[in-house]
Structure formats: C-alpha cells, structure tokens
Tab-separated table of C-alpha atoms and ligand atoms in Angstrom:
chain	number	residue	atom	x	y	z
A	421	MET	CA	-32.434	80.486	-27.861
A	422	LYS	CA	-30.166	79.653	-30.568
A	423	LEU	CA	-27.922	76.848	-30.070
A	424	GLN	CA	-24.671	76.500	-31.585
A	425	MET	CA	-21.480	73.839	-31.338
A	426	VAL	CA	-19.363	76.823	-30.326
A	427	ASP	CA	-20.244	80.674	-29.403
A	428	LEU	CA	-17.275	82.439	-29.937
A	429	GLN	CA	-19.185	85.618	-30.277
A	430	GLY	CA	-20.513	84.893	-26.557
A	431	GLN	CA	-17.219	84.655	-25.383
A	432	TYR	CA	-15.706	87.570	-27.195
A	433	TYR	CA	-18.385	89.814	-25.533
A	434	ARG	CA	-17.215	88.554	-21.916
A	435	VAL	CA	-13.426	90.147	-22.525
A	436	LYS	CA	-14.581	92.636	-25.067
A	437	VAL	CA	-12.714	95.665	-23.386
A	438	GLU	CA	-9.680	93.720	-22.815
A	439	ILE	CA	-9.550	92.288	-26.683
A	440	ASP	CA	-10.370	95.304	-28.120
A	441	ALA	CA	-7.886	97.449	-26.496
A	442	ALA	CA	-4.964	94.653	-27.438
A	443	ILE	CA	-6.200	94.768	-30.976
A	444	GLN	CA	-6.102	98.479	-31.169
A	445	ASN	CA	-2.954	98.622	-29.687
A	446	THR	CA	-1.196	96.506	-31.891
A	447	ILE	CA	-2.861	98.400	-35.330
A	448	GLN	CA	-1.380	101.590	-33.579
A	449	SER	CA	2.227	99.698	-33.014
A	450	ALA	CA	2.196	98.801	-36.400
A	451	ALA	CA	4.249	95.745	-35.292
A	452	TYR	CA	2.229	93.657	-37.495
A	453	ILE	CA	5.088	90.685	-37.522
A	454	ASN	CA	7.154	89.752	-34.786
A	455	GLY	CA	5.381	91.893	-32.375
A	456	PRO	CA	6.391	92.554	-28.603
A	457	ALA	CA	2.690	90.355	-27.981
A	458	VAL	CA	4.122	87.416	-29.558
A	459	ALA	CA	7.339	86.607	-27.296
A	460	GLU	CA	5.188	87.813	-24.567
A	461	PHE	CA	2.851	85.162	-25.081
A	462	ALA	CA	4.948	82.791	-25.724
A	463	THR	CA	6.679	83.501	-22.431
A	464	GLU	CA	3.469	83.310	-20.532
A	465	LEU	CA	2.057	79.933	-22.485
A	466	ALA	CA	5.710	78.519	-21.401
A	467	THR	CA	4.850	79.538	-17.812
A	468	TYR	CA	1.383	78.655	-17.499
A	469	THR	CA	2.396	74.913	-19.354
A	470	GLY	CA	5.860	74.549	-17.490
A	471	SER	CA	7.305	73.723	-21.131
A	472	ARG	CA	11.015	75.214	-21.599
A	473	HIS	CA	10.255	76.719	-24.543
A	474	VAL	CA	7.176	77.942	-26.588
A	475	ILE	CA	7.223	78.279	-30.006
A	476	PRO	CA	4.469	80.074	-31.907
A	477	CYS	CA	3.808	79.749	-36.016
A	478	ALA	CA	1.067	79.930	-38.092
A	479	ASN	CA	-1.318	77.136	-37.453
A	480	GLY	CA	-1.406	73.964	-35.696
A	481	THR	CA	-0.737	71.708	-39.170
A	482	ASP	CA	2.603	74.008	-39.487
A	483	ALA	CA	3.623	73.158	-36.162
A	484	LEU	CA	3.004	69.579	-37.297
A	485	GLN	CA	4.923	69.764	-40.029
A	486	LEU	CA	7.866	72.091	-38.534
A	487	ALA	CA	8.162	69.557	-35.721
A	488	MET	CA	8.790	66.559	-38.215
A	489	MET	CA	11.552	68.269	-40.261
A	490	ALA	CA	13.178	69.795	-37.031
A	491	LEU	CA	13.748	66.354	-36.339
A	492	GLY	CA	15.340	65.026	-39.701
A	493	LEU	CA	13.137	62.535	-40.433
A	494	LYS	CA	14.028	61.302	-44.000
A	495	GLU	CA	11.779	59.760	-47.071
A	496	GLY	CA	10.758	56.116	-46.119
A	497	ASP	CA	11.160	56.814	-42.214
A	498	GLU	CA	7.703	55.498	-40.142
A	499	VAL	CA	5.878	57.738	-38.274
A	500	ILE	CA	2.794	55.887	-36.192
A	501	VAL	CA	-0.082	57.962	-35.960
A	502	PRO	CA	-3.522	56.912	-35.055
A	503	SER	CA	-6.543	56.094	-37.773
A	504	PHE	CA	-9.048	58.038	-35.942
A	505	THR	CA	-7.773	61.445	-35.895
A	506	TYR	CA	-8.234	64.961	-37.403
A	507	VAL	CA	-5.925	64.772	-41.154
A	508	ALA	CA	-3.846	67.355	-40.620
A	509	THR	CA	-1.437	64.516	-38.402
A	510	ALA	CA	-1.259	62.064	-41.331
A	511	GLU	CA	-1.189	64.958	-44.101
A	512	VAL	CA	2.230	66.264	-43.124
A	513	ILE	CA	3.762	62.806	-42.765
A	514	ALA	CA	2.569	62.076	-46.125
A	515	LEU	CA	4.003	65.597	-47.461
A	516	LEU	CA	7.198	65.252	-46.117
A	517	GLY	CA	7.557	61.858	-48.062
A	518	LEU	CA	7.333	59.912	-44.555
A	519	THR	CA	5.298	56.781	-44.104
A	520	PRO	CA	2.417	57.166	-41.657
A	521	VAL	CA	1.425	53.634	-40.206
A	522	PHE	CA	-1.665	53.644	-39.037
A	523	VAL	CA	-2.883	51.831	-35.493
A	524	ASP	CA	-6.293	51.485	-33.968
A	525	VAL	CA	-7.102	53.421	-30.941
A	526	ASP	CA	-8.921	52.431	-27.789
A	527	PRO	CA	-12.809	51.915	-27.721
A	528	THR	CA	-13.374	53.924	-24.606
A	529	THR	CA	-11.028	56.807	-24.642
A	530	PHE	CA	-10.634	57.055	-28.522
A	531	MET	CA	-7.009	57.846	-28.560
A	532	ILE	CA	-4.100	55.649	-29.526
A	533	SER	CA	-3.601	52.488	-28.039
A	534	PRO	CA	-0.207	51.772	-26.407
A	535	GLU	CA	-0.473	47.917	-27.445
A	536	HIS	CA	-1.045	48.552	-30.917
A	537	VAL	CA	1.775	50.983	-31.002
A	538	ALA	CA	4.203	48.723	-29.716
A	539	ALA	CA	3.108	45.919	-32.208
A	540	LYS	CA	3.926	48.587	-35.232
A	541	ILE	CA	7.426	49.163	-34.330
A	542	THR	CA	9.881	48.572	-36.547
A	543	PRO	CA	12.976	49.167	-37.427
A	544	LYS	CA	12.325	52.232	-39.544
A	545	THR	CA	10.161	53.853	-36.689
A	546	ARG	CA	11.382	57.150	-35.888
A	547	ALA	CA	8.369	58.896	-34.289
A	548	ILE	CA	5.102	58.084	-32.685
A	549	VAL	CA	2.265	61.182	-32.396
A	550	PRO	CA	-0.008	60.294	-30.104
A	551	VAL	CA	-3.206	62.778	-30.292
A	552	HIS	CA	-4.848	63.968	-27.469
A	553	LEU	CA	-8.200	63.498	-28.535
A	554	PHE	CA	-11.411	65.301	-27.492
A	555	GLY	CA	-9.516	67.108	-24.656
A	556	GLN	CA	-7.635	64.612	-22.583
A	557	CYS	CA	-4.250	63.099	-23.125
A	558	ALA	CA	-3.515	59.963	-24.479
A	559	ASP	CA	-1.996	57.249	-22.228
A	560	MET	CA	1.629	58.519	-22.185
A	561	GLU	CA	3.414	56.828	-19.739
A	562	PRO	CA	3.275	53.495	-21.826
A	563	ILE	CA	4.171	55.522	-25.155
A	564	MET	CA	6.825	56.921	-23.735
A	565	GLN	CA	8.168	53.901	-22.511
A	566	ILE	CA	8.059	52.333	-25.727
A	567	ALA	CA	9.738	55.564	-27.440
A	568	ARG	CA	12.370	55.569	-24.863
A	569	GLU	CA	13.094	51.124	-25.452
A	570	HIS	CA	12.951	51.859	-29.170
A	571	GLN	CA	14.594	55.260	-29.251
A	572	VAL	CA	11.928	56.908	-31.161
A	573	HIS	CA	10.689	60.611	-30.791
A	574	VAL	CA	7.342	61.341	-29.467
A	575	ILE	CA	5.450	63.946	-31.065
A	576	GLU	CA	1.952	64.885	-29.107
A	577	ASP	CA	-0.498	66.764	-31.180
A	578	THR	CA	-2.056	68.405	-28.306
A	579	ALA	CA	-4.079	71.066	-30.634
A	580	GLN	CA	-7.727	70.047	-28.563
A	581	ALA	CA	-6.295	69.014	-25.130
A	582	ILE	CA	-4.382	72.339	-24.007
A	583	GLY	CA	-4.394	72.794	-20.231
A	584	ALA	CA	-5.116	69.293	-19.403
A	585	THR	CA	-2.635	67.418	-17.236
A	586	TYR	CA	-1.333	64.021	-17.119
A	587	THR	CA	-0.080	62.235	-14.112
A	588	PHE	CA	2.667	59.513	-14.366
A	589	SER	CA	2.748	56.380	-11.931
A	590	ASP	CA	5.835	58.054	-9.586
A	591	GLY	CA	3.066	61.364	-8.879
A	592	THR	CA	4.674	63.496	-11.693
A	593	THR	CA	1.915	65.596	-13.334
A	594	LYS	CA	2.746	67.641	-16.511
A	595	HIS	CA	0.924	69.651	-19.102
A	596	ALA	CA	-0.212	67.951	-22.462
A	597	GLY	CA	2.381	69.179	-25.151
A	598	THR	CA	5.599	68.971	-22.802
A	599	MET	CA	5.919	65.304	-21.896
A	600	GLY	CA	7.081	64.101	-25.591
A	601	THR	CA	10.177	65.240	-27.526
A	602	ILE	CA	8.194	68.098	-29.207
A	603	GLY	CA	4.626	69.037	-28.384
A	604	THR	CA	1.991	70.810	-31.030
A	605	THR	CA	-1.034	72.521	-30.392
A	606	SER	CA	-3.292	75.034	-32.793
A	607	PHE	CA	-5.340	78.038	-31.720
A	608	PHE	CA	-8.027	77.841	-34.429
A	609	PRO	CA	-10.728	80.118	-32.880
A	610	SER	CA	-12.651	77.186	-32.090
A	611	LYS	CA	-9.835	75.076	-29.958
A	612	ASN	CA	-10.034	75.637	-26.462
A	613	LEU	CA	-7.709	78.675	-26.729
A	614	GLY	CA	-8.524	80.129	-30.148
A	615	CYS	CA	-7.730	83.232	-31.576
A	616	TYR	CA	-9.454	85.176	-34.361
A	617	GLY	CA	-8.046	83.314	-37.672
A	618	ASP	CA	-5.419	81.100	-37.849
A	619	GLY	CA	-2.479	80.542	-34.807
A	620	GLY	CA	-0.213	77.296	-33.337
A	621	ALA	CA	2.630	76.780	-30.897
A	622	ILE	CA	5.196	74.184	-30.813
A	623	PHE	CA	6.257	72.862	-27.134
A	624	VAL	CA	10.068	71.962	-26.890
A	625	GLN	CA	12.267	71.100	-23.670
A	626	ASP	CA	15.718	70.710	-25.520
A	627	GLU	CA	17.589	73.771	-26.605
A	628	ALA	CA	19.355	72.697	-29.280
A	629	LEU	CA	15.998	71.352	-30.755
A	630	ALA	CA	14.285	74.740	-29.895
A	631	LEU	CA	16.546	76.693	-32.129
A	632	ARG	CA	16.569	74.068	-35.230
A	633	ILE	CA	12.577	74.857	-35.022
A	634	LYS	CA	12.804	78.435	-34.582
A	635	MET	CA	15.357	78.557	-37.802
A	636	ILE	CA	12.982	76.531	-39.701
A	637	ALA	CA	9.952	78.742	-38.969
A	638	ASN	CA	11.953	81.478	-40.335
A	639	HIS	CA	13.240	80.420	-43.717
A	640	GLY	CA	16.140	78.485	-42.574
A	641	GLN	CA	18.031	81.618	-40.875
A	642	ARG	CA	19.309	82.599	-37.550
A	643	VAL	CA	21.036	85.679	-38.886
A	644	LYS	CA	18.654	87.536	-41.395
A	645	TYR	CA	19.751	86.744	-44.791
A	646	HIS	CA	22.173	83.914	-44.090
A	647	HIS	CA	19.713	81.034	-44.818
A	648	ASP	CA	21.788	77.966	-43.379
A	649	ILE	CA	18.895	75.195	-43.967
A	650	VAL	CA	15.852	75.182	-46.210
A	651	GLY	CA	13.143	76.387	-44.115
A	652	VAL	CA	8.949	77.671	-44.453
A	653	ASN	CA	7.533	81.054	-43.583
A	654	SER	CA	5.499	80.170	-40.136
A	655	ARG	CA	4.838	82.958	-38.035
A	656	LEU	CA	1.891	83.966	-35.360
A	657	ASP	CA	0.999	87.153	-35.980
A	658	THR	CA	1.144	89.736	-33.595
A	659	LEU	CA	-2.789	90.775	-33.790
A	660	GLN	CA	-3.649	87.012	-32.775
A	661	ALA	CA	-0.977	86.777	-30.103
A	662	ALA	CA	-2.141	89.853	-28.275
A	663	ILE	CA	-5.670	88.551	-28.695
A	664	LEU	CA	-4.486	85.083	-26.882
A	665	ARG	CA	-2.527	87.147	-24.586
A	666	VAL	CA	-5.946	88.171	-22.992
A	667	LYS	CA	-7.777	84.447	-23.494
A	668	LEU	CA	-4.763	82.397	-21.981
A	669	LYS	CA	-5.810	84.469	-18.461
A	670	GLN	CA	-9.327	82.867	-18.906
A	671	LEU	CA	-8.136	79.553	-20.048
A	672	ASP	CA	-8.781	77.827	-16.959
A	673	ALA	CA	-11.900	79.534	-16.501
A	674	TYR	CA	-12.929	78.414	-20.108
A	675	ASN	CA	-11.845	75.022	-19.224
A	676	THR	CA	-13.861	74.276	-15.692
A	677	GLN	CA	-16.635	75.886	-17.931
A	678	ARG	CA	-16.340	72.986	-20.689
A	679	ASN	CA	-16.045	70.540	-17.221
A	680	LYS	CA	-19.256	72.228	-16.162
A	681	SER	CA	-21.282	71.317	-19.384
A	682	ALA	CA	-19.592	67.567	-19.080
A	683	ALA	CA	-20.893	66.596	-15.788
A	684	PHE	CA	-24.447	67.935	-16.657
A	685	TYR	CA	-24.543	66.005	-19.989
A	686	ASP	CA	-23.170	62.765	-17.935
A	687	ASN	CA	-25.781	63.218	-15.507
A	688	ALA	CA	-28.643	63.215	-17.449
A	689	LEU	CA	-27.110	60.721	-20.393
A	690	GLN	CA	-24.968	58.281	-18.100
A	691	LYS	CA	-27.997	55.762	-17.135
A	692	TYR	CA	-29.385	54.645	-21.001
A	693	ALA	CA	-27.588	51.683	-21.945
A	694	SER	CA	-27.668	52.549	-25.973
A	695	ILE	CA	-25.370	55.047	-25.285
A	696	SER	CA	-21.965	55.490	-23.777
A	697	ILE	CA	-20.632	58.843	-22.068
A	698	PRO	CA	-17.241	59.994	-22.719
A	699	GLU	CA	-15.087	57.807	-20.626
A	700	ARG	CA	-12.501	59.467	-18.638
A	701	SER	CA	-8.674	58.682	-18.507
A	702	PRO	CA	-7.554	57.787	-14.702
A	703	SER	CA	-3.953	59.692	-15.582
A	704	SER	CA	-5.246	62.550	-17.255
A	705	THR	CA	-7.319	65.598	-16.605
A	706	HIS	CA	-10.096	66.197	-19.325
A	707	VAL	CA	-10.831	69.768	-21.130
A	708	PHE	CA	-13.555	68.440	-23.183
A	709	HIS	CA	-12.809	69.910	-26.604
A	710	GLN	CA	-15.747	67.711	-27.703
A	711	TYR	CA	-18.370	66.003	-25.832
A	712	THR	CA	-18.751	62.644	-27.468
A	713	LEU	CA	-21.284	59.604	-27.205
A	714	VAL	CA	-21.162	56.487	-28.937
A	715	CYS	CA	-24.387	54.997	-29.863
A	716	HIS	CA	-24.820	51.420	-29.736
A	717	ASP	CA	-28.423	50.352	-30.522
A	718	PHE	CA	-29.417	52.732	-33.181
A	719	ASP	CA	-28.429	54.628	-36.388
A	720	ARG	CA	-26.782	57.937	-34.879
A	721	GLU	CA	-27.920	59.765	-38.068
A	722	GLU	CA	-31.297	59.429	-36.536
A	723	LEU	CA	-30.295	60.727	-33.206
A	724	ARG	CA	-29.047	63.669	-35.433
A	725	ASP	CA	-31.819	64.703	-37.623
A	726	TYR	CA	-34.446	64.285	-34.221
A	727	LEU	CA	-32.117	66.918	-32.596
A	728	ALA	CA	-31.898	69.042	-35.725
A	729	GLN	CA	-35.579	69.682	-35.721
A	730	LYS	CA	-35.288	70.586	-32.391
A	731	GLY	CA	-32.707	73.408	-33.394
A	732	ILE	CA	-29.863	71.075	-31.722
A	733	PRO	CA	-26.715	70.971	-33.555
A	734	SER	CA	-24.373	68.041	-33.552
A	735	MET	CA	-21.226	66.990	-34.963
A	736	VAL	CA	-19.371	63.723	-36.215
A	737	TYR	CA	-15.765	63.753	-35.079
A	738	TYR	CA	-14.694	61.767	-37.473
A	739	PRO	CA	-16.835	60.163	-40.165
A	740	ILE	CA	-13.951	58.238	-42.094
A	741	PRO	CA	-10.883	57.099	-40.056
A	742	LEU	CA	-7.563	57.915	-42.049
A	743	HIS	CA	-6.806	54.378	-43.365
A	744	LEU	CA	-9.942	54.880	-45.454
A	745	GLN	CA	-9.554	58.291	-46.762
A	746	LYS	CA	-9.172	58.582	-50.469
A	747	ALA	CA	-5.514	60.652	-50.196
A	748	TYR	CA	-4.463	57.786	-48.318
A	749	SER	CA	-5.403	54.896	-49.737
A	750	ASN	CA	-2.004	53.853	-51.845
A	751	TYR	CA	-0.630	53.311	-47.712
A	752	VAL	CA	-2.051	49.531	-48.245
A	753	TYR	CA	-4.652	49.646	-45.789
A	754	THR	CA	-8.217	48.220	-46.265
A	755	LYS	CA	-11.740	48.246	-44.438
A	756	GLY	CA	-11.303	45.719	-41.535
A	757	ASP	CA	-7.752	46.906	-40.476
A	758	PHE	CA	-8.975	48.739	-37.581
A	759	PRO	CA	-12.368	47.666	-36.413
A	760	VAL	CA	-12.025	50.420	-33.249
A	761	SER	CA	-11.404	53.407	-35.284
A	762	GLU	CA	-14.203	52.416	-38.364
A	763	MET	CA	-16.581	51.360	-35.595
A	764	LEU	CA	-16.505	54.658	-33.849
A	765	SER	CA	-16.422	56.271	-37.084
A	766	GLU	CA	-19.713	54.987	-37.662
A	767	ARG	CA	-21.362	55.532	-34.067
A	768	VAL	CA	-20.121	58.578	-32.458
A	769	ILE	CA	-21.984	61.919	-31.967
A	770	SER	CA	-20.376	65.163	-30.685
A	771	LEU	CA	-23.110	67.530	-29.055
A	772	PRO	CA	-22.582	71.180	-28.701
A	773	ILE	CA	-20.097	72.177	-25.609
A	774	HIS	CA	-18.676	75.584	-25.223
A	775	THR	CA	-17.741	78.241	-22.636
A	776	GLU	CA	-20.885	80.346	-22.785
A	777	GLN	CA	-23.449	77.389	-21.840
A	778	GLU	CA	-26.415	78.128	-19.502
A	779	GLU	CA	-28.082	74.947	-17.331
A	780	GLU	CA	-31.522	75.858	-19.669
A	781	GLU	CA	-29.672	74.813	-22.689
A	782	LEU	CA	-27.854	71.958	-21.714
A	783	LEU	CA	-31.276	70.524	-20.209
A	784	TYR	CA	-32.836	71.129	-23.178
A	785	ILE	CA	-30.341	69.602	-25.213
A	786	SER	CA	-30.082	66.314	-22.972
A	787	ASP	CA	-33.700	66.124	-22.722
A	788	ALA	CA	-33.923	65.956	-26.143
A	789	VAL	CA	-31.253	63.200	-26.347
A	790	VAL	CA	-33.274	61.512	-23.431
A	791	GLU	CA	-36.961	61.737	-25.267
A	792	PHE	CA	-35.581	60.243	-28.453
A	793	ILE	CA	-33.579	57.201	-26.629
A	794	THR	CA	-36.805	56.477	-24.477
A	795	SER	CA	-38.983	57.218	-27.891
A	796	LYS	CA	-37.313	54.562	-29.469
A	797	GLY	CA	-37.590	52.169	-26.452
A	798	LEU	CA	-33.632	51.961	-25.624
B	1499	PLP	C1	-7.046	71.595	-35.412
B	1499	PLP	C2	-6.532	70.290	-35.092
B	1499	PLP	C3	-5.117	70.120	-36.047
B	1499	PLP	C4	-4.898	71.276	-36.945
B	1499	PLP	O1	-4.928	73.020	-36.410
B	1499	PLP	P1	-4.718	73.882	-37.668
B	1499	PLP	O2	-4.490	75.031	-36.845
B	1499	PLP	O3	-6.394	74.232	-37.975
B	1499	PLP	O4	-3.924	73.685	-38.923
B	1499	PLP	C5	-4.296	69.470	-35.694
B	1499	PLP	N1	-4.219	68.201	-35.179
B	1499	PLP	C6	-5.635	68.223	-34.358
B	1499	PLP	C7	-6.033	66.882	-33.773
B	1499	PLP	C8	-6.650	69.069	-34.439
B	1499	PLP	O5	-8.071	69.040	-33.811
C-alpha cells in the first residue's frame, strides 16, 4: 500500500478513455489557444455553479490579480485578507501596490472572522478577500453585510472549495465563488477540480465587470490590436479546458468521496480530546480539500514523524502565517498580533485525503494516529 496525500494517477485511470480522447482531439484540431473547449468549459462551469459569467484564466493567482485590477484598486487602497492562508491571496495585493490588511481567523473553522474584519475597516478599505479554506465557505452572510454597509467589494478566493455551497438565513443557497463581487478559483492538479498543469477561473455576476476582466486578461483589448487599457496575458490552454470538461462531470462524485474519507476519520478520531477534528460550519457544505486536525497537548512534529515511519505522509498547511512571512515584514505586523493564526500554524496537521482512498487505507492511517495518541497517554 503506497500512501499519498493525493492520488492523481489513480484518478486519471478511472477516466482515462475519455481524457485521452479529449487530449487527442485537441492535439488534432491544432486549436491550442482559445479552442472551442475553453468556451464550452466556461459555460458548463457557469451552469454548474449558477454563476452568470465564468472567465477562464491561466491560474488561481492570476485570477486574484485580474479581479483586483478589474476593480480599479489604486496604490494605497487597503484589502482585508486572513493571515492564515496560502500566500497567493496577499501576494497579488502587494504586487499591485495595494496594502494587505491581515486579520485573524476563527479557531474552529480556520477562516476569516467577521468580527475581526469589521474592526479593520477604514476609509481606505476597498475590498475584503475571504478565503474558503480547506473546502468550506467562510461565513459569507456577515461578511457580505459588512461589505454592503461600508460599500467595499468582496473577492472570494475559492481555490480550495469549488463545489461547496453556502446557505443564507433567508434560505437561499449559493455556490462558493458566486456570492461576492468576484470569485476566483484554481485548477492546480491537486485542487478538487484539477487539470494537468496550471489553470484558473473567475466567477462574476455583473456583465460590465465580466467584460472588463476579459479585456484585462487579453492584453487590454476588446478588438484585436486595439489596446484600450494595460492588461496581461492570462489564458486557460485548450488542452486543460478539454481535460476539465471531463473532470467537471466527476466533481460531485469526487467531493462525495472526499466526504466519505472525512466521515471515516471523524468517526475514528473524534473521541480523543488531545486533537480536534475539523469543525463544520453550520451554513456551508464541506468539500474537504484538506482534512486538518489541531493537535492540542503534544508536539505536532512527533505525530508527523510517527506517521512517516509507518509510510503515512502528512502536510502542514500552513506553517507560517502571512503576517510573519519575511516578504511581508514591511507591513507593521509582529508576533502576537494574530494569536489564532499563530497557534494554528504551530498545531495543525493535514492527513491524506483524496478521491481514490479505500477503507483499508483510511483505517491504517487513523489507527496510526490513535496508536500515537494512546501511546502518549493522551
Ligand atoms: C492554490 C491556491 C491559490 C493559487 O492557485 P494557483 O493556481 O496555484 O495560482 C490561491 N489561493 C488559495 C487559497 C489556494 O489554495
């Protein structure tokens, strides 16, 4: 039994015939850039998520950058982001000369805390970027309320939560990425909907904004060789779109499979007080991009070493919160500013979770975690 954090090879073999045909067709068509599969995939993803517009682009980081560029944010404008997330979110803010304003996260869901967001709003705030971390939606209802009150934009980073849905108190349910002004996602191979290289997309509901994003992603032109604004080159390859069309049909099944793995881990691990299993938000479904435990009374690295000796990989997402990263040290933050993010970065551990896990594997992994905990008398 070879254990991996994700099994992309196994996942490929299940849809090999269809994927191989899609790749072969694209190669034979020679329409490598902006071939028909790109628009077809965008339409299918729009239908799946209920988004009015879906604009494919080169990767999830570009999607964030295009979103910020399209909103016309200017140097010095403040953008609120969680301090406990992947770096891409803050990176594009800094690159565009905007000011990332970090806020702490909720200790149980690991996501941006609405109360902390409200406290960080200033006259310079232009946008809030909730990250739907590890597979469930951030608490969008209060975040949208704060955004409306202060007339700021919301850019949802849904790179880890495609397929998750959020239910508002009035009963309406929306897909991750379709609630804010703009939503962004990534098709990095290991994401819940992954292609075989880089890819990304933007969700947007407003027609004029959609046109502007398309224009920016295409060298600032609407008509070929007529460049109205300074843009970038950010496209999804036809090959990747063709692959994604096949995999989108599997997305719900993939997310169900991940939930089965999560339920197995929950059941095996929930009775141990020295670890916390992932808490479910009452308003969101979970698509388990990661299954992340918090270790309370012991050194996480000891558990990682123990698992590694048994051939079980584990990962730490994320070992250093953004406000303590060297690259962001010019933004006036110090250790102690965001205690929850700092605590999580020292205590979280993510177990293998993917679409190809058998019960035997889940049992082996959870048994090993239990053995470690009980051997320590915890
Ligand atoms: C993966 C990821 C991104 C970046 O996506 P790329 O396609 O790798 O550029 C952005 N934000 C979050 C939260 C991610 O997990």
